[in-house]
Amino acid sequence: MFDALETWSETVDDRQVEAWEEQLRRIEADIATLRAHQTQLIRRLDRHQPDTAAGMATMGNWVSAHLDVSSQTGDRLWQVARAADPRIDNMMATGRCGLDRAAALVKLKAAGITDHQFTQVVDGYSLGRLYGLLDRLRTVTTDDEQTGFAHRYLVIQPSLDDAVYKLWGVLPGIDGRVVEQALHRRETQLPVLPGQGQGLGQRRADALASICLDALTGVDPTGLHNRAVTVAEVFVDADIAAESAGEAGATLSTGLRVGPETLAEILCEGAARVIITDGMHPVAYTDR
């Protein structure tokens, strides 16, 4: 057997490498044979419905729980067992076909491929090509498209103090792809900020906000002039803000409290007009 403690620095010839490759293939063929035996047992057990007795949703769930395998492996074992196709059973039993390929062939037969096509794809197609063929055979009806379109939605939920907004929803495939590409394109144009977490989708959130801000303040569709749109109104109590270095005394017109970072962004990047008030009465203002 291969010694797991052997180092990568050992010198081996081509014949040894070929021997290891052959041994690896033989082991996989043995695994396929054992999986074929498992599918036969699962087929027999299914007659007694152990999944129902155990309160499982499907036989695949029962297999996953009892064999300590992933739900995907359990489902594939059950799919092959339920299909009971003699050709697929024989290929697995003789080691010609592993579980993943067998499950894909079962799905292809269910999708309606002919016997001639089946013979072509058994050995001539890689697993990736099999999955691609399976996807192409999947039908998309008019009802499917209309249902996807009818169930589109976007929800924007602010917190009680408007400090945080949550967004979620569902889009049809085409619209979803358009949104994804637009966010990705804008995301690549934004600088990477120090300490910004890539895995949390922060850059994508910035991209969405950037696109929306452009829609409010960018060039109008005719390209004749820039739109002057008030994006936010900030009320600042000068005495309180000055004493706290901007950490207090600043509020949006919606009631949302903002701090020094937001004020700095407005002053550095935005087009701002300062309106000086005495109480609630404006007494002076600046140009934008």
PDB file of N, CA and C in Angstrom, residues 114-162:
ATOM      1  N   THR A 114     -32.371   8.868 -26.424  1.00  0.00           N
ATOM      2  CA  THR A 114     -32.613   7.604 -27.112  1.00  0.00           C
ATOM      3  C   THR A 114     -31.552   6.577 -26.729  1.00  0.00           C
ATOM      4  N   ASP A 115     -31.800   5.319 -27.080  1.00  0.00           N
ATOM      5  CA  ASP A 115     -30.827   4.260 -26.804  1.00  0.00           C
ATOM      6  C   ASP A 115     -29.513   4.523 -27.534  1.00  0.00           C
ATOM      7  N   HIS A 116     -29.604   5.075 -28.753  1.00  0.00           N
ATOM      8  CA  HIS A 116     -28.393   5.385 -29.505  1.00  0.00           C
ATOM      9  C   HIS A 116     -27.587   6.471 -28.796  1.00  0.00           C
ATOM     10  N   GLN A 117     -28.254   7.515 -28.330  1.00  0.00           N
ATOM     11  CA  GLN A 117     -27.572   8.575 -27.594  1.00  0.00           C
ATOM     12  C   GLN A 117     -26.985   8.038 -26.297  1.00  0.00           C
ATOM     13  N   PHE A 118     -27.714   7.151 -25.637  1.00  0.00           N
ATOM     14  CA  PHE A 118     -27.240   6.574 -24.389  1.00  0.00           C
ATOM     15  C   PHE A 118     -25.923   5.835 -24.612  1.00  0.00           C
ATOM     16  N   THR A 119     -25.856   5.064 -25.696  1.00  0.00           N
ATOM     17  CA  THR A 119     -24.636   4.318 -26.009  1.00  0.00           C
ATOM     18  C   THR A 119     -23.470   5.257 -26.271  1.00  0.00           C
ATOM     19  N   GLN A 120     -23.760   6.390 -26.903  1.00  0.00           N
ATOM     20  CA  GLN A 120     -22.706   7.359 -27.215  1.00  0.00           C
ATOM     21  C   GLN A 120     -22.126   8.013 -25.961  1.00  0.00           C
ATOM     22  N   VAL A 121     -22.989   8.329 -25.005  1.00  0.00           N
ATOM     23  CA  VAL A 121     -22.544   9.116 -23.860  1.00  0.00           C
ATOM     24  C   VAL A 121     -22.000   8.263 -22.722  1.00  0.00           C
ATOM     25  N   VAL A 122     -22.227   6.962 -22.746  1.00  0.00           N
ATOM     26  CA  VAL A 122     -21.813   6.100 -21.633  1.00  0.00           C
ATOM     27  C   VAL A 122     -20.328   6.246 -21.339  1.00  0.00           C
ATOM     28  N   ASP A 123     -19.504   6.086 -22.348  1.00  0.00           N
ATOM     29  CA  ASP A 123     -18.060   6.156 -22.153  1.00  0.00           C
ATOM     30  C   ASP A 123     -17.414   7.357 -22.838  1.00  0.00           C
ATOM     31  N   GLY A 124     -18.106   7.938 -23.816  1.00  0.00           N
ATOM     32  CA  GLY A 124     -17.482   8.985 -24.616  1.00  0.00           C
ATOM     33  C   GLY A 124     -17.592  10.378 -24.028  1.00  0.00           C
ATOM     34  N   TYR A 125     -18.397  10.556 -22.968  1.00  0.00           N
ATOM     35  CA  TYR A 125     -18.598  11.879 -22.399  1.00  0.00           C
ATOM     36  C   TYR A 125     -17.970  11.950 -21.007  1.00  0.00           C
ATOM     37  N   SER A 126     -17.310  13.064 -20.724  1.00  0.00           N
ATOM     38  CA  SER A 126     -16.845  13.303 -19.365  1.00  0.00           C
ATOM     39  C   SER A 126     -18.041  13.657 -18.485  1.00  0.00           C
ATOM     40  N   LEU A 127     -17.848  13.648 -17.177  1.00  0.00           N
ATOM     41  CA  LEU A 127     -18.951  13.991 -16.282  1.00  0.00           C
ATOM     42  C   LEU A 127     -19.437  15.415 -16.531  1.00  0.00           C
ATOM     43  N   GLY A 128     -18.508  16.341 -16.754  1.00  0.00           N
ATOM     44  CA  GLY A 128     -18.902  17.715 -17.021  1.00  0.00           C
ATOM     45  C   GLY A 128     -19.752  17.828 -18.271  1.00  0.00           C
ATOM     46  N   ARG A 129     -19.396  17.073 -19.292  1.00  0.00           N
ATOM     47  CA  ARG A 129     -20.167  17.103 -20.538  1.00  0.00           C
ATOM     48  C   ARG A 129     -21.537  16.448 -20.345  1.00  0.00           C
ATOM     49  N   LEU A 130     -21.586  15.413 -19.502  1.00  0.00           N
ATOM     50  CA  LEU A 130     -22.880  14.791 -19.197  1.00  0.00           C
ATOM     51  C   LEU A 130     -23.807  15.782 -18.512  1.00  0.00           C
ATOM     52  N   TYR A 131     -23.266  16.521 -17.532  1.00  0.00           N
ATOM     53  CA  TYR A 131     -24.095  17.503 -16.832  1.00  0.00           C
ATOM     54  C   TYR A 131     -24.552  18.604 -17.782  1.00  0.00           C
ATOM     55  N   GLY A 132     -23.669  18.999 -18.706  1.00  0.00           N
ATOM     56  CA  GLY A 132     -24.060  20.010 -19.681  1.00  0.00           C
ATOM     57  C   GLY A 132     -25.181  19.525 -20.584  1.00  0.00           C
ATOM     58  N   LEU A 133     -25.094  18.257 -21.035  1.00  0.00           N
ATOM     59  CA  LEU A 133     -26.151  17.685 -21.865  1.00  0.00           C
ATOM     60  C   LEU A 133     -27.453  17.607 -21.083  1.00  0.00           C
ATOM     61  N   LEU A 134     -27.363  17.228 -19.823  1.00  0.00           N
ATOM     62  CA  LEU A 134     -28.553  17.143 -18.986  1.00  0.00           C
ATOM     63  C   LEU A 134     -29.218  18.503 -18.842  1.00  0.00           C
ATOM     64  N   ASP A 135     -28.421  19.547 -18.695  1.00  0.00           N
ATOM     65  CA  ASP A 135     -28.974  20.891 -18.560  1.00  0.00           C
ATOM     66  C   ASP A 135     -29.658  21.328 -19.857  1.00  0.00           C
ATOM     67  N   ARG A 136     -29.064  20.965 -21.002  1.00  0.00           N
ATOM     68  CA  ARG A 136     -29.671  21.351 -22.284  1.00  0.00           C
ATOM     69  C   ARG A 136     -30.980  20.620 -22.541  1.00  0.00           C
ATOM     70  N   LEU A 137     -31.105  19.428 -21.992  1.00  0.00           N
ATOM     71  CA  LEU A 137     -32.334  18.659 -22.190  1.00  0.00           C
ATOM     72  C   LEU A 137     -33.458  19.114 -21.268  1.00  0.00           C
ATOM     73  N   ARG A 138     -33.116  19.889 -20.252  1.00  0.00           N
ATOM     74  CA  ARG A 138     -34.147  20.361 -19.318  1.00  0.00           C
ATOM     75  C   ARG A 138     -35.070  21.343 -20.036  1.00  0.00           C
ATOM     76  N   THR A 139     -36.357  21.097 -20.007  1.00  0.00           N
ATOM     77  CA  THR A 139     -37.317  21.942 -20.713  1.00  0.00           C
ATOM     78  C   THR A 139     -37.663  23.173 -19.881  1.00  0.00           C
ATOM     79  N   VAL A 140     -37.845  24.283 -20.581  1.00  0.00           N
ATOM     80  CA  VAL A 140     -38.306  25.518 -19.953  1.00  0.00           C
ATOM     81  C   VAL A 140     -39.565  25.941 -20.693  1.00  0.00           C
ATOM     82  N   THR A 141     -40.714  25.749 -20.076  1.00  0.00           N
ATOM     83  CA  THR A 141     -41.984  26.030 -20.727  1.00  0.00           C
ATOM     84  C   THR A 141     -42.353  27.501 -20.586  1.00  0.00           C
ATOM     85  N   THR A 142     -43.352  27.905 -21.342  1.00  0.00           N
ATOM     86  CA  THR A 142     -43.863  29.270 -21.220  1.00  0.00           C
ATOM     87  C   THR A 142     -44.369  29.532 -19.817  1.00  0.00           C
ATOM     88  N   ASP A 143     -45.030  28.534 -19.227  1.00  0.00           N
ATOM     89  CA  ASP A 143     -45.526  28.688 -17.855  1.00  0.00           C
ATOM     90  C   ASP A 143     -44.377  28.893 -16.869  1.00  0.00           C
ATOM     91  N   ASP A 144     -43.249  28.170 -17.087  1.00  0.00           N
ATOM     92  CA  ASP A 144     -42.094  28.337 -16.211  1.00  0.00           C
ATOM     93  C   ASP A 144     -41.580  29.767 -16.261  1.00  0.00           C
ATOM     94  N   GLU A 145     -41.471  30.312 -17.479  1.00  0.00           N
ATOM     95  CA  GLU A 145     -40.962  31.671 -17.618  1.00  0.00           C
ATOM     96  C   GLU A 145     -41.927  32.694 -17.042  1.00  0.00           C
ATOM     97  N   GLN A 146     -43.222  32.509 -17.289  1.00  0.00           N
ATOM     98  CA  GLN A 146     -44.207  33.448 -16.763  1.00  0.00           C
ATOM     99  C   GLN A 146     -44.264  33.402 -15.243  1.00  0.00           C
ATOM    100  N   THR A 147     -44.097  32.183 -14.688  1.00  0.00           N
ATOM    101  CA  THR A 147     -44.104  32.061 -13.226  1.00  0.00           C
ATOM    102  C   THR A 147     -42.911  32.772 -12.614  1.00  0.00           C
ATOM    103  N   GLY A 148     -41.734  32.576 -13.219  1.00  0.00           N
ATOM    104  CA  GLY A 148     -40.548  33.258 -12.716  1.00  0.00           C
ATOM    105  C   GLY A 148     -40.685  34.766 -12.790  1.00  0.00           C
ATOM    106  N   PHE A 149     -41.304  35.268 -13.862  1.00  0.00           N
ATOM    107  CA  PHE A 149     -41.479  36.706 -14.022  1.00  0.00           C
ATOM    108  C   PHE A 149     -42.507  37.246 -13.031  1.00  0.00           C
ATOM    109  N   ALA A 150     -43.580  36.479 -12.826  1.00  0.00           N
ATOM    110  CA  ALA A 150     -44.648  36.938 -11.949  1.00  0.00           C
ATOM    111  C   ALA A 150     -44.227  36.973 -10.483  1.00  0.00           C
ATOM    112  N   HIS A 151     -43.226  36.165 -10.114  1.00  0.00           N
ATOM    113  CA  HIS A 151     -42.816  36.076  -8.715  1.00  0.00           C
ATOM    114  C   HIS A 151     -41.588  36.938  -8.401  1.00  0.00           C
ATOM    115  N   ARG A 152     -41.237  37.843  -9.307  1.00  0.00           N
ATOM    116  CA  ARG A 152     -40.098  38.718  -9.025  1.00  0.00           C
ATOM    117  C   ARG A 152     -40.489  39.732  -7.953  1.00  0.00           C
ATOM    118  N   TYR A 153     -39.551  40.096  -7.108  1.00  0.00           N
ATOM    119  CA  TYR A 153     -39.820  41.127  -6.104  1.00  0.00           C
ATOM    120  C   TYR A 153     -38.503  41.620  -5.519  1.00  0.00           C
ATOM    121  N   LEU A 154     -38.550  42.779  -4.927  1.00  0.00           N
ATOM    122  CA  LEU A 154     -37.417  43.335  -4.207  1.00  0.00           C
ATOM    123  C   LEU A 154     -37.952  44.003  -2.952  1.00  0.00           C
ATOM    124  N   VAL A 155     -37.411  43.623  -1.817  1.00  0.00           N
ATOM    125  CA  VAL A 155     -37.839  44.166  -0.527  1.00  0.00           C
ATOM    126  C   VAL A 155     -36.697  44.984   0.065  1.00  0.00           C
ATOM    127  N   ILE A 156     -37.021  46.196   0.515  1.00  0.00           N
ATOM    128  CA  ILE A 156     -36.063  47.046   1.214  1.00  0.00           C
ATOM    129  C   ILE A 156     -36.646  47.314   2.592  1.00  0.00           C
ATOM    130  N   GLN A 157     -35.968  46.838   3.622  1.00  0.00           N
ATOM    131  CA  GLN A 157     -36.500  46.940   4.978  1.00  0.00           C
ATOM    132  C   GLN A 157     -35.535  47.739   5.859  1.00  0.00           C
ATOM    133  N   PRO A 158     -35.922  48.963   6.228  1.00  0.00           N
ATOM    134  CA  PRO A 158     -35.072  49.728   7.143  1.00  0.00           C
ATOM    135  C   PRO A 158     -35.286  49.287   8.583  1.00  0.00           C
ATOM    136  N   SER A 159     -34.247  49.464   9.392  1.00  0.00           N
ATOM    137  CA  SER A 159     -34.407  49.205  10.820  1.00  0.00           C
ATOM    138  C   SER A 159     -35.269  50.300  11.436  1.00  0.00           C
ATOM    139  N   LEU A 160     -35.630  50.134  12.696  1.00  0.00           N
ATOM    140  CA  LEU A 160     -36.541  51.081  13.335  1.00  0.00           C
ATOM    141  C   LEU A 160     -35.967  52.499  13.356  1.00  0.00           C
ATOM    142  N   ASP A 161     -34.650  52.614  13.466  1.00  0.00           N
ATOM    143  CA  ASP A 161     -34.045  53.944  13.492  1.00  0.00           C
ATOM    144  C   ASP A 161     -33.431  54.344  12.154  1.00  0.00           C
ATOM    145  N   ASP A 162     -33.705  53.553  11.099  1.00  0.00           N
ATOM    146  CA  ASP A 162     -33.178  53.814   9.760  1.00  0.00           C
ATOM    147  C   ASP A 162     -31.660  53.730   9.688  1.00  0.00           C
TER     148      ASP A 162
END
